[in-house]
Structure formats: structure tokens, C-alpha cells
Short mmCIF file of C-alpha atoms in Angstrom, two decimals:
data_model
loop_
_atom_site.label_atom_id
_atom_site.label_comp_id
_atom_site.label_asym_id
_atom_site.label_seq_id
_atom_site.Cartn_x
_atom_site.Cartn_y
_atom_site.Cartn_z
CA UNK C 57 7.08 -82.27 15.08
CA UNK C 58 5.21 -81.21 12.18
CA UNK C 59 3.90 -78.11 13.22
CA UNK C 60 6.86 -76.91 14.76
CA UNK C 61 9.21 -77.30 11.57
CA UNK C 62 6.09 -75.28 10.26
CA UNK C 63 6.80 -72.53 12.59
CA UNK C 64 10.15 -72.43 11.77
CA UNK C 65 9.50 -72.07 8.50
CA UNK C 66 7.36 -68.91 8.55
CA UNK C 67 9.97 -67.21 11.45
CA UNK C 68 12.78 -67.71 9.28
CA UNK C 69 11.57 -65.71 6.54
CA UNK C 70 15.58 -64.60 5.03
CA UNK C 71 17.08 -68.07 6.59
CA UNK C 72 17.70 -71.11 4.43
CA UNK C 73 14.31 -72.68 5.21
CA UNK C 74 12.45 -70.22 2.67
CA UNK C 75 15.18 -70.54 -0.04
CA UNK C 76 15.28 -74.21 0.40
CA UNK C 77 10.78 -73.71 0.06
CA UNK C 78 11.36 -71.16 -3.16
CA UNK C 79 14.02 -72.66 -5.10
CA UNK C 80 12.39 -74.79 -7.49
CA UNK C 81 9.37 -72.90 -9.43
CA UNK C 82 7.95 -76.87 -9.98
CA UNK C 83 7.77 -77.67 -6.06
CA UNK C 84 4.75 -77.55 -4.13
CA UNK C 85 3.52 -74.72 -2.11
CA UNK C 86 4.44 -75.38 1.41
CA UNK C 87 1.88 -74.42 4.45
CA UNK C 88 4.22 -71.08 4.69
CA UNK C 89 3.24 -70.07 1.23
CA UNK C 90 -0.55 -71.13 1.41
CA UNK C 91 -0.85 -69.05 4.34
CA UNK C 92 0.86 -65.97 2.82
CA UNK C 93 -1.27 -66.64 -0.82
CA UNK C 94 -4.65 -66.64 0.88
CA UNK C 95 -4.01 -63.37 3.13
CA UNK C 96 -3.38 -61.33 0.16
CA UNK C 97 -5.61 -62.52 -1.85
CA UNK C 98 -7.99 -61.81 1.04
CA UNK C 99 -6.70 -58.25 0.84
CA UNK C 100 -6.56 -57.73 -2.74
CA UNK C 101 -10.50 -58.27 -2.77
CA UNK C 102 -11.37 -56.51 -0.31
CA UNK C 103 -9.21 -53.20 -0.74
CA UNK C 104 -10.54 -53.39 -4.26
CA UNK C 105 -14.22 -54.35 -3.74
CA UNK C 106 -14.24 -51.27 -1.61
CA UNK C 107 -12.14 -48.60 -3.78
CA UNK C 108 -14.75 -49.77 -7.15
CA UNK C 109 -18.09 -49.15 -5.24
CA UNK C 110 -17.81 -45.14 -5.83
CA UNK C 111 -18.01 -45.43 -9.40
CA UNK C 112 -21.61 -46.11 -10.62
CA UNK C 113 -22.87 -43.40 -8.10
CA UNK C 114 -21.07 -41.68 -6.30
CA UNK C 115 -20.32 -38.84 -9.14
CA UNK C 116 -24.32 -38.28 -8.77
CA UNK C 117 -24.24 -37.75 -5.23
CA UNK C 118 -21.60 -35.41 -5.55
CA UNK C 119 -23.20 -33.78 -7.77
CA UNK C 120 -26.76 -32.83 -6.08
CA UNK C 121 -24.17 -31.89 -3.15
CA UNK C 122 -23.18 -29.14 -5.44
CA UNK C 123 -19.83 -30.62 -6.45
CA UNK C 124 -18.59 -30.14 -10.02
CA UNK C 125 -17.63 -32.58 -12.94
CA UNK C 126 -13.95 -31.12 -12.23
CA UNK C 127 -14.13 -31.31 -8.40
CA UNK C 128 -15.39 -34.98 -8.66
CA UNK C 129 -12.42 -35.69 -10.91
CA UNK C 130 -10.20 -34.42 -7.65
CA UNK C 131 -11.84 -36.09 -4.78
CA UNK C 132 -10.59 -39.22 -6.86
CA UNK C 133 -7.58 -37.72 -7.84
CA UNK C 134 -6.55 -36.78 -3.88
CA UNK C 135 -6.86 -40.49 -3.30
CA UNK C 136 -4.09 -41.19 -5.57
CA UNK C 137 -1.98 -38.55 -4.96
CA UNK C 138 -2.19 -39.34 -1.42
CA UNK C 139 -1.79 -43.05 -2.26
CA UNK C 140 1.66 -41.96 -4.22
CA UNK C 141 3.02 -40.30 -1.31
CA UNK C 142 2.20 -43.21 1.26
CA UNK C 143 3.61 -45.85 -1.45
CA UNK C 144 7.12 -44.28 -1.44
CA UNK C 145 7.41 -43.88 2.42
CA UNK C 146 5.94 -46.74 3.21
CA UNK C 147 8.15 -47.96 0.69
CA UNK C 148 11.45 -47.00 1.99
CA UNK C 149 10.80 -48.37 5.48
CA UNK C 150 8.88 -51.47 5.13
CA UNK C 151 11.37 -53.26 6.82
CA UNK C 152 11.68 -50.52 9.88
CA UNK C 153 7.71 -50.44 9.71
CA UNK C 154 7.50 -54.54 9.64
CA UNK C 155 5.44 -55.77 6.38
CA UNK C 156 2.08 -57.59 8.71
CA UNK C 157 2.08 -55.19 10.16
CA UNK C 158 2.09 -52.17 7.69
CA UNK C 159 -0.41 -54.22 6.05
CA UNK C 160 -2.89 -54.97 9.14
CA UNK C 161 -2.78 -52.05 9.91
CA UNK C 162 -3.35 -50.48 6.57
CA UNK C 163 -6.14 -52.58 6.10
CA UNK C 164 -7.93 -51.45 9.75
CA UNK C 165 -7.09 -47.70 8.26
CA UNK C 166 -9.61 -47.88 4.97
CA UNK C 167 -12.11 -49.87 6.71
CA UNK C 168 -12.67 -46.73 9.27
CA UNK C 169 -12.88 -45.05 6.31
CA UNK C 170 -15.35 -46.39 4.38
CA UNK C 171 -17.77 -46.86 6.89
CA UNK C 172 -17.33 -42.90 7.50
CA UNK C 173 -17.77 -42.36 3.48
CA UNK C 174 -20.86 -43.67 4.20
CA UNK C 175 -22.23 -40.70 6.30
CA UNK C 176 -20.89 -38.06 4.34
CA UNK C 177 -24.98 -37.63 3.00
CA UNK C 178 -25.55 -35.66 6.18
CA UNK C 179 -23.35 -33.29 5.99
CA UNK C 180 -24.50 -29.91 4.78
CA UNK C 181 -24.18 -29.01 0.59
CA UNK C 182 -21.51 -27.60 -1.13
CA UNK C 183 -18.10 -26.77 0.59
CA UNK C 184 -18.38 -29.11 4.11
CA UNK C 185 -19.23 -31.93 1.93
CA UNK C 186 -16.59 -31.37 -0.31
CA UNK C 187 -13.44 -30.75 2.49
CA UNK C 188 -14.79 -33.99 4.48
CA UNK C 189 -14.53 -35.95 0.90
CA UNK C 190 -10.82 -35.19 0.62
CA UNK C 191 -9.63 -35.80 4.24
CA UNK C 192 -11.69 -39.14 4.33
CA UNK C 193 -10.85 -40.25 0.93
CA UNK C 194 -7.08 -38.78 1.74
CA UNK C 195 -6.49 -40.85 5.44
CA UNK C 196 -8.34 -43.95 2.81
CA UNK C 197 -5.63 -43.54 0.70
CA UNK C 198 -2.65 -43.78 2.89
CA UNK C 199 -4.31 -46.74 4.82
CA UNK C 200 -4.85 -48.50 1.20
CA UNK C 201 -0.91 -48.02 -0.02
CA UNK C 202 -0.18 -49.60 2.97
CA UNK C 203 -1.73 -52.88 2.35
CA UNK C 204 -1.36 -53.11 -1.37
CA UNK C 205 2.63 -52.18 -0.65
CA UNK C 206 2.81 -54.58 1.80
CA UNK C 207 1.22 -57.58 -0.25
CA UNK C 208 3.51 -56.64 -3.44
CA UNK C 209 6.51 -57.13 -1.65
CA UNK C 210 5.23 -60.31 0.49
CA UNK C 211 4.50 -62.22 -2.57
CA UNK C 212 7.36 -61.52 -4.02
CA UNK C 213 9.49 -62.19 -1.32
CA UNK C 214 7.62 -65.41 -1.07
CA UNK C 215 7.38 -66.86 -4.29
CA UNK C 216 10.65 -65.15 -6.25
CA UNK C 217 10.63 -68.09 -8.84
CA UNK C 218 6.76 -67.36 -10.28
CA UNK C 219 6.49 -63.95 -9.74
CA UNK C 220 4.25 -62.96 -12.56
CA UNK C 221 2.31 -66.63 -12.04
CA UNK C 222 1.19 -65.35 -8.24
CA UNK C 223 1.00 -61.50 -9.50
CA UNK C 224 -1.09 -62.47 -12.26
CA UNK C 225 -3.49 -65.41 -10.12
CA UNK C 226 -4.00 -62.34 -7.71
CA UNK C 227 -4.78 -60.24 -10.39
CA UNK C 228 -7.93 -62.57 -10.25
CA UNK C 229 -9.08 -61.70 -6.35
CA UNK C 230 -7.95 -57.73 -7.44
CA UNK C 231 -10.07 -58.28 -10.83
CA UNK C 232 -13.12 -59.59 -9.09
CA UNK C 233 -13.36 -57.01 -6.01
CA UNK C 234 -13.32 -54.45 -9.35
CA UNK C 235 -15.98 -56.49 -11.11
CA UNK C 236 -18.59 -57.05 -7.96
CA UNK C 237 -17.88 -53.61 -6.40
CA UNK C 238 -19.87 -52.07 -8.89
CA UNK C 239 -23.08 -53.97 -9.43
CA UNK C 240 -23.01 -54.92 -5.77
CA UNK C 241 -22.46 -50.85 -4.88
CA UNK C 242 -24.88 -49.95 -7.54
CA UNK C 243 -27.82 -52.71 -6.24
CA UNK C 244 -26.94 -51.47 -2.77
CA UNK C 245 -27.67 -47.61 -3.49
CA UNK C 246 -30.50 -48.32 -5.64
CA UNK C 247 -31.94 -50.45 -2.59
CA UNK C 248 -31.35 -49.10 0.13
CA UNK C 249 -29.54 -45.45 -0.04
CA UNK C 250 -26.23 -43.66 0.17
CA UNK C 251 -24.91 -45.22 3.36
CA UNK C 252 -25.67 -49.15 3.42
CA UNK C 253 -22.90 -50.06 0.62
CA UNK C 254 -20.19 -48.02 2.64
CA UNK C 255 -21.24 -50.12 5.95
CA UNK C 256 -21.52 -53.35 4.99
CA UNK C 257 -18.62 -52.91 2.72
CA UNK C 258 -16.75 -51.22 4.94
CA UNK C 259 -17.61 -53.85 7.83
CA UNK C 260 -16.43 -56.73 5.51
CA UNK C 261 -12.84 -54.95 5.04
CA UNK C 262 -12.73 -54.70 9.18
CA UNK C 263 -12.95 -58.19 9.51
CA UNK C 264 -10.39 -58.76 7.18
CA UNK C 265 -8.04 -57.39 9.83
CA UNK C 266 -8.37 -59.81 12.84
CA UNK C 267 -8.19 -62.40 9.99
CA UNK C 268 -5.26 -62.20 8.69
CA UNK C 269 -3.56 -61.42 11.97
CA UNK C 270 -4.55 -65.11 12.55
CA UNK C 271 -2.88 -66.28 9.03
CA UNK C 272 -0.77 -64.09 8.13
CA UNK C 273 3.08 -65.19 8.59
CA UNK C 274 6.02 -62.39 10.19
CA UNK C 275 8.70 -61.35 8.24
CA UNK C 276 11.80 -60.24 9.52
CA UNK C 277 15.47 -58.41 7.33
CA UNK C 278 17.61 -55.59 6.83
CA UNK C 279 16.83 -52.18 5.75
CA UNK C 280 18.66 -51.30 2.67
CA UNK C 281 21.15 -48.34 1.85
CA UNK C 282 19.24 -48.26 -1.73
CA UNK C 283 16.17 -45.58 -2.81
CA UNK C 284 13.67 -44.38 -5.26
CA UNK C 285 16.44 -42.10 -7.04
CA UNK C 286 18.35 -45.11 -8.12
CA UNK C 287 15.94 -46.90 -9.60
CA UNK C 288 15.32 -43.98 -12.12
CA UNK C 289 18.56 -44.07 -13.52
CA UNK C 290 18.24 -46.77 -15.44
CA UNK C 291 15.87 -45.43 -18.27
CA UNK C 292 14.13 -48.70 -19.20
CA UNK C 293 12.64 -48.87 -15.53
CA UNK C 294 11.75 -44.64 -16.97
CA UNK C 295 9.84 -45.97 -19.64
CA UNK C 296 8.10 -49.08 -17.98
CA UNK C 297 7.05 -46.81 -14.85
CA UNK C 298 5.09 -44.01 -18.38
CA UNK C 299 3.68 -47.14 -19.48
CA UNK C 300 2.57 -47.68 -15.80
CA UNK C 301 1.23 -44.44 -15.72
CA UNK C 302 -0.58 -44.17 -18.39
CA UNK C 303 -2.99 -47.56 -17.77
CA UNK C 304 -3.69 -46.18 -14.52
CA UNK C 305 -4.16 -42.73 -15.57
CA UNK C 306 -6.84 -44.19 -18.18
CA UNK C 307 -8.59 -46.35 -15.20
CA UNK C 308 -8.67 -42.85 -12.76
CA UNK C 309 -10.30 -41.32 -15.94
CA UNK C 310 -13.09 -44.00 -16.44
CA UNK C 311 -13.62 -44.51 -12.13
CA UNK C 312 -14.21 -40.18 -13.11
CA UNK C 313 -16.16 -39.86 -15.96
CA UNK C 314 -17.65 -43.05 -17.35
CA UNK C 315 -21.45 -43.30 -15.07
CA UNK C 316 -21.57 -39.75 -15.68
CA UNK C 317 -21.42 -41.10 -19.44
CA UNK C 318 -22.79 -43.82 -20.04
CA UNK C 319 -26.21 -42.29 -17.54
CA UNK C 320 -26.50 -38.65 -20.13
CA UNK C 321 -26.09 -40.48 -23.38
CA UNK C 322 -27.54 -44.16 -22.69
CA UNK C 323 -29.97 -43.14 -20.28
CA UNK C 324 -28.72 -46.08 -17.61
CA UNK C 325 -29.63 -46.63 -14.10
CA UNK C 326 -26.04 -46.65 -11.55
CA UNK C 327 -26.94 -50.27 -11.35
CA UNK C 328 -26.24 -51.19 -14.89
CA UNK C 329 -23.46 -48.55 -15.29
CA UNK C 330 -22.34 -51.25 -12.47
CA UNK C 331 -22.94 -53.81 -15.16
CA UNK C 332 -21.34 -51.96 -17.66
CA UNK C 333 -18.18 -51.58 -15.90
CA UNK C 334 -17.94 -55.93 -15.60
CA UNK C 335 -16.66 -55.61 -19.48
CA UNK C 336 -13.44 -54.01 -18.46
CA UNK C 337 -12.68 -55.96 -15.11
CA UNK C 338 -13.94 -59.36 -16.16
CA UNK C 339 -11.11 -59.60 -19.18
CA UNK C 340 -8.85 -58.22 -17.27
CA UNK C 341 -9.41 -60.79 -14.07
CA UNK C 342 -9.58 -63.59 -16.45
CA UNK C 343 -6.48 -62.67 -18.92
CA UNK C 344 -4.14 -61.80 -15.70
CA UNK C 345 -3.21 -65.59 -14.64
CA UNK C 346 -2.91 -66.76 -17.85
CA UNK C 347 -0.50 -64.09 -18.79
CA UNK C 348 1.50 -64.47 -15.52
CA UNK C 349 2.18 -68.01 -16.85
CA UNK C 350 3.46 -66.99 -19.96
CA UNK C 351 5.73 -64.91 -18.50
CA UNK C 352 7.15 -66.66 -15.98
CA UNK C 353 7.54 -69.68 -18.52
CA UNK C 354 8.49 -67.52 -21.48
CA UNK C 355 10.38 -63.99 -20.30
CA UNK C 356 11.55 -63.20 -23.29
CA UNK C 357 7.82 -62.59 -24.04
CA UNK C 358 7.57 -59.76 -21.29
CA UNK C 359 8.71 -56.72 -23.65
CA UNK C 360 6.41 -57.16 -26.66
CA UNK C 361 3.29 -57.77 -24.08
CA UNK C 362 3.65 -54.73 -22.59
CA UNK C 363 4.52 -52.79 -25.88
CA UNK C 364 1.06 -54.53 -27.60
CA UNK C 365 -0.90 -54.40 -24.53
CA UNK C 366 -0.26 -50.97 -24.80
CA UNK C 367 -1.09 -50.38 -28.68
CA UNK C 368 -4.58 -52.14 -27.41
CA UNK C 369 -5.13 -49.92 -24.71
CA UNK C 370 -4.71 -47.15 -26.56
CA UNK C 371 -7.31 -48.19 -29.91
CA UNK C 372 -9.63 -49.05 -27.04
CA UNK C 373 -9.61 -45.48 -25.97
CA UNK C 374 -9.72 -44.05 -29.52
CA UNK C 375 -12.87 -46.12 -29.97
CA UNK C 376 -14.90 -45.55 -26.54
CA UNK C 377 -15.88 -42.08 -27.74
CA UNK C 378 -15.16 -42.51 -30.50
CA UNK C 379 -12.65 -40.12 -31.34
CA UNK C 380 -14.94 -36.73 -33.06
CA UNK C 381 -13.00 -36.91 -35.68
CA UNK C 382 -13.72 -40.58 -36.74
CA UNK C 383 -17.71 -39.06 -36.97
CA UNK C 384 -18.67 -42.51 -35.29
CA UNK C 385 -21.91 -42.26 -33.51
CA UNK C 386 -21.37 -43.78 -29.85
CA UNK C 387 -23.23 -46.93 -29.48
CA UNK C 388 -23.57 -49.05 -26.24
CA UNK C 389 -22.18 -52.17 -27.73
CA UNK C 390 -19.12 -50.62 -28.87
CA UNK C 391 -19.17 -48.88 -25.16
CA UNK C 392 -18.98 -52.41 -23.61
CA UNK C 393 -16.60 -53.57 -26.35
CA UNK C 394 -14.20 -51.42 -26.09
CA UNK C 395 -14.04 -52.26 -22.80
CA UNK C 396 -13.80 -55.49 -22.97
CA UNK C 397 -10.49 -54.70 -25.40
CA UNK C 398 -9.11 -52.43 -22.43
CA UNK C 399 -9.92 -54.76 -19.47
CA UNK C 400 -7.86 -57.61 -21.82
CA UNK C 401 -4.95 -55.06 -23.08
CA UNK C 402 -4.18 -53.69 -19.51
CA UNK C 403 -3.03 -57.32 -18.19
CA UNK C 404 -1.27 -57.53 -20.97
CA UNK C 405 0.97 -54.46 -20.08
CA UNK C 406 0.51 -54.81 -16.59
CA UNK C 407 1.89 -58.37 -15.34
CA UNK C 408 5.01 -58.07 -16.58
CA UNK C 409 5.57 -54.69 -15.46
CA UNK C 410 6.33 -55.69 -12.15
CA UNK C 411 9.09 -58.79 -12.88
CA UNK C 412 10.56 -56.77 -15.40
CA UNK C 413 11.56 -53.91 -13.12
CA UNK C 414 12.92 -56.23 -10.40
CA UNK C 415 14.47 -58.11 -12.87
CA UNK C 416 16.58 -54.17 -14.27
CA UNK C 417 16.76 -53.59 -10.28
CA UNK C 418 19.06 -56.95 -9.53
CA UNK C 419 21.13 -56.69 -12.22
CA UNK C 420 21.95 -53.01 -11.28
CA UNK C 421 23.07 -54.06 -8.28
CA UNK C 422 20.37 -53.92 -6.20
CA UNK C 423 20.36 -56.46 -2.93
CA UNK C 424 17.73 -58.93 -2.73
CA UNK C 425 15.47 -58.98 0.14
CA UNK C 426 12.76 -57.26 1.63
CA UNK C 427 14.04 -53.89 1.27
CA UNK C 428 14.53 -53.80 -2.55
CA UNK C 429 11.24 -55.52 -2.82
CA UNK C 430 9.63 -53.16 -1.12
CA UNK C 431 11.59 -50.28 -2.52
CA UNK C 432 9.94 -51.57 -6.24
CA UNK C 433 6.08 -52.32 -4.50
CA UNK C 434 6.67 -48.43 -3.27
CA UNK C 435 7.76 -47.92 -6.60
CA UNK C 436 5.50 -49.33 -8.57
CA UNK C 437 2.03 -48.07 -6.31
CA UNK C 438 3.87 -44.36 -6.56
CA UNK C 439 3.75 -44.14 -10.22
CA UNK C 440 0.14 -46.22 -10.54
CA UNK C 441 -1.53 -43.81 -7.54
CA UNK C 442 0.12 -40.43 -9.52
CA UNK C 443 -1.77 -41.78 -12.93
CA UNK C 444 -4.90 -42.40 -10.57
CA UNK C 445 -4.20 -39.09 -9.62
CA UNK C 446 -3.97 -37.33 -13.33
CA UNK C 447 -6.50 -39.52 -15.35
CA UNK C 448 -9.51 -38.02 -13.06
CA UNK C 449 -8.15 -35.16 -12.81
CA UNK C 450 -7.20 -34.12 -16.01
CA UNK C 451 -9.88 -36.35 -17.46
CA UNK C 452 -12.50 -34.15 -15.81
CA UNK C 453 -11.05 -31.12 -16.63
CA UNK C 454 -11.58 -32.05 -20.77
CA UNK C 455 -14.53 -33.98 -20.01
CA UNK C 456 -16.14 -30.64 -18.76
CA UNK C 457 -14.57 -28.13 -21.02
CA UNK C 458 -14.82 -30.58 -24.48
CA UNK C 459 -15.97 -33.61 -24.28
CA UNK C 460 -15.62 -37.29 -23.09
CA UNK C 461 -14.91 -38.31 -26.31
CA UNK C 462 -11.63 -35.75 -26.59
CA UNK C 463 -11.08 -36.97 -22.97
CA UNK C 464 -10.98 -40.69 -24.32
CA UNK C 465 -8.91 -39.59 -27.14
CA UNK C 466 -5.91 -37.55 -25.17
CA UNK C 467 -6.43 -40.92 -22.49
CA UNK C 468 -5.26 -42.70 -25.55
CA UNK C 469 -2.85 -40.57 -27.20
CA UNK C 470 -0.96 -41.03 -23.44
CA UNK C 471 -1.03 -44.93 -24.31
CA UNK C 472 0.23 -44.94 -27.54
CA UNK C 473 3.26 -42.60 -26.87
CA UNK C 474 4.41 -45.11 -23.86
CA UNK C 475 3.85 -47.89 -25.98
CA UNK C 476 5.81 -46.32 -29.13
CA UNK C 477 9.35 -45.80 -26.75
CA UNK C 478 8.91 -48.73 -24.84
CA UNK C 479 9.13 -50.49 -28.51
CA UNK C 480 11.61 -48.56 -29.54
CA UNK C 481 13.96 -48.74 -26.13
CA UNK C 482 13.45 -53.01 -26.82
CA UNK C 483 14.09 -52.66 -30.82
CA UNK C 484 17.67 -50.83 -29.93
CA UNK C 485 18.27 -53.47 -26.67
CA UNK C 486 17.80 -56.18 -28.96
CA UNK C 487 20.18 -54.50 -31.37
CA UNK C 488 23.29 -54.04 -28.93
CA UNK C 489 22.80 -57.24 -27.64
CA UNK C 490 23.11 -59.12 -31.53
CA UNK C 491 25.96 -57.03 -31.89
CA UNK C 492 27.71 -57.93 -28.58
CA UNK C 493 26.74 -61.22 -29.39
CA UNK C 494 28.43 -61.03 -33.08
CA UNK C 495 31.23 -59.71 -31.37
CA UNK C 496 31.49 -62.54 -28.98
CA UNK C 497 31.86 -65.25 -31.54
CA UNK C 498 34.21 -63.38 -33.07
CA UNK C 499 37.21 -63.24 -30.79
CA UNK C 500 37.45 -66.85 -30.11
CA UNK C 501 38.50 -67.00 -34.27
CA UNK C 502 40.66 -64.02 -34.28
CA UNK C 503 42.33 -65.32 -30.91
CA UNK C 504 42.80 -68.86 -32.66
CA UNK C 505 44.23 -67.33 -35.92
CA UNK C 506 46.86 -65.31 -33.91
CA UNK C 507 47.58 -68.09 -32.34
CA UNK C 508 47.94 -70.48 -35.78
CA UNK C 509 50.66 -67.51 -36.74
#
């Protein structure tokens, strides 16, 4: 009897059963929610660990194969560009494709591409190597966008009252993937060569396919007529997207340039570069669930989290180099400390963005359901991917033409602009709300005066 009830809960994802199981924020999680959370956590962890292994050693190997710093930035950037296009298309048609099928097929494609990427050291140097890098990374990006777009939408649908808390908790597994990927990749590369990191982690990602086929419930929903263009008609969403863009472009910039900078400046090995990146991902991993809980308990703090997080991120990038005009000598302890500041402030800004965009969409007449969640997930993924394209591309170009210090300074300036625009918008919004509340409180007294007269 109980097993049948659990099965019905899984199938009736748009019906009354789901509404009852998610109506109270303090209610204990159902079997349906636990299975979904386990599945999405495994997707976040496995996808991010495969994504992050390139940082410590691939730029160095690509240079040996005849790729310039700008081309390396483009290889990182093309992944994000294809992720952008995939997120927009898949987010729009998530209902027609099916959330579960999209997630599982995305994992399968990413696992195969990860294994193929490990065979690139056997191809000829020069154009052949570079072209195959672009092709495999592009296909991998589409698979990654399918898995992540679906995971965001599914998480938000199953936990509608605790969006920031759940997303923040899931970022633990995203952070673990980012934390373990670089040192594991660097260590496997040093111990067994170029192929082994991709083979091992690609097979691990492949094992997630049958695992998620078994535990992830199915989701049914009706398609919506809403579009991405309608989302972009709201100034608040545009400004939040600009903030998301600056965050992801900063991470993409660090992926493509930090390892070479650390090796050249501090004479570090690829294994130690992987440990250096812990300074970025560990604070992000630890802070995300706590900030998610605070965002759900006190929604009014979300705007100021985004503003303060942007300001801290800008400061971290300015002192990462540091800015050449400050004439401060670059030191390893300063780089580690600034990476920690950037990691913590990234979580401050990133965690509130998704629920804020979703709330704004609902306030402007979007239907509550998987279709709107797919649109918001696709928009988030597309903007994030656009930043991940521009960060390595422009950052690699500025690094090659000027220096890493100037490139980091430009990245900090963009982040500061996003925080500044958001701060001005939220202050103006608060002023309008105070004026409207004063008018509403004044109106009843005026009406009473007329009645007495």
C-alpha cells in the first residue's frame, strides 16, 4: 500500500499530491523529494568534476600542441558558447523533450565526450588538434547544458518553497566537483599522463547514467506560450543577468589563465595549481548552503547579498594581480587569500539570483509550472555560459596583449559595474515602495475627512 502511494506521488508531478508534499517549508522530505535531491546532487558533482579537471594541465598541453593563449581561451570559450545555445533551446522545449530524458541523455553525451577528449594527445599537432578540441568541447557543452538546465528546473519544481536553500545545498556538490576536479586531475596527469584523468572521470560520469535512470522520477507538464524575450522586458531581470554574466566570466577567465600565471610566476607544478584552486571553490562550497538558508528565511536580504557580493568579487579581482597602478608585488599568499574572497562573494551573489528571477517572472504573469522553470533555468544557463565564453576569450586576449594583472583588473571593473547598477535599481525600487505605502496610508484618512464633512 505505501509503495503504491509513493509511486503515485512520483507520477502525479503536476497534480495535488506534489502540491501537498511541498506546501510547507518545514515539512519533512518525502521519498519523492529525497530521490530527486539525490539524483540532482549526483549530476552536479559528476558533471562539475569532469568540467574542472582541465584547469591545472590542459593549457600547458595545448601550448605544446601549438595552441596560443588566445586559442586556448577560445577552446574554453566555445564550450560556453555552445552551452549558451543549448540552454536556450533546451530550456524552451524542456516539457516537450521531457526533463528526465534530457538530464540522462545530457550525462551520456558528456561522458562520451570526456573520454574522447582524453585521446587528443594522439592526434597531430597544430590545426588537427585545435579543430578536434573545438568539436568535442562543443558537443560536450550541449550535453552539459541539457543536464544542468533540467536539474535546475526539476529542483525548483520539487522544492518550490525552499528554492534558495535547495540550490545552495546542491552547490555543495557543485563545489565538491570543482574542489576535487583540479587536484585529482593534476595528480592523475602527473602520475599516469594526459589520457588517464579523462578516461577515469569519463567512466565515472557514464556510471551516473544508469544510476539516474533508476532513481530519478518522471515529470509531466503542459507547454507554455511564454518566451525568453518576455523575460528580458523586465529591467530587474536584465540587471540580474548582467551580474550573472560578470560572475561566470570571472570564473572562465580564471580557468583559462590562472594555471599558466601561477606556473610562470610562482614556479608551481600542475598538482599544486590544482590545490591553489581550492582557495576559490572551498569557500564557495561552504558558504552556499548557509546563504541559501538565509535567503529563504529572509527574502529581503537577497538584493543586498547580490550587491555586496559583487563589490567583494570586484575587490578580489583587483587585488588578485594586483592592479598594476597599485604597484604591489604579486605574492602567493595574496593570490590564495583573494581567491578565497572571490569564492565566498560568488556564492553571495549567485545563490539569490535564480529565486529573484523566478519571483519576478511570477509577479509579471508567468504561469507556475515546469515550462516557466525551464525558461528561467535556460536563461540562467545561457547567461552563465555567455560569461564563460567572454571571460576566457577576452581574458586570454588581454593577458596575451598586456598581462594577467590588467586582465584581472578589467574583470573586477565589470563586476563592480554590475553591483553598482543593481544597487541603484534596488534603492530606486525601495524609494518607490515607500512612496506608494505612504500614499496608501494617507488615502484612508482623506476619505474619512470627506465623510465627516
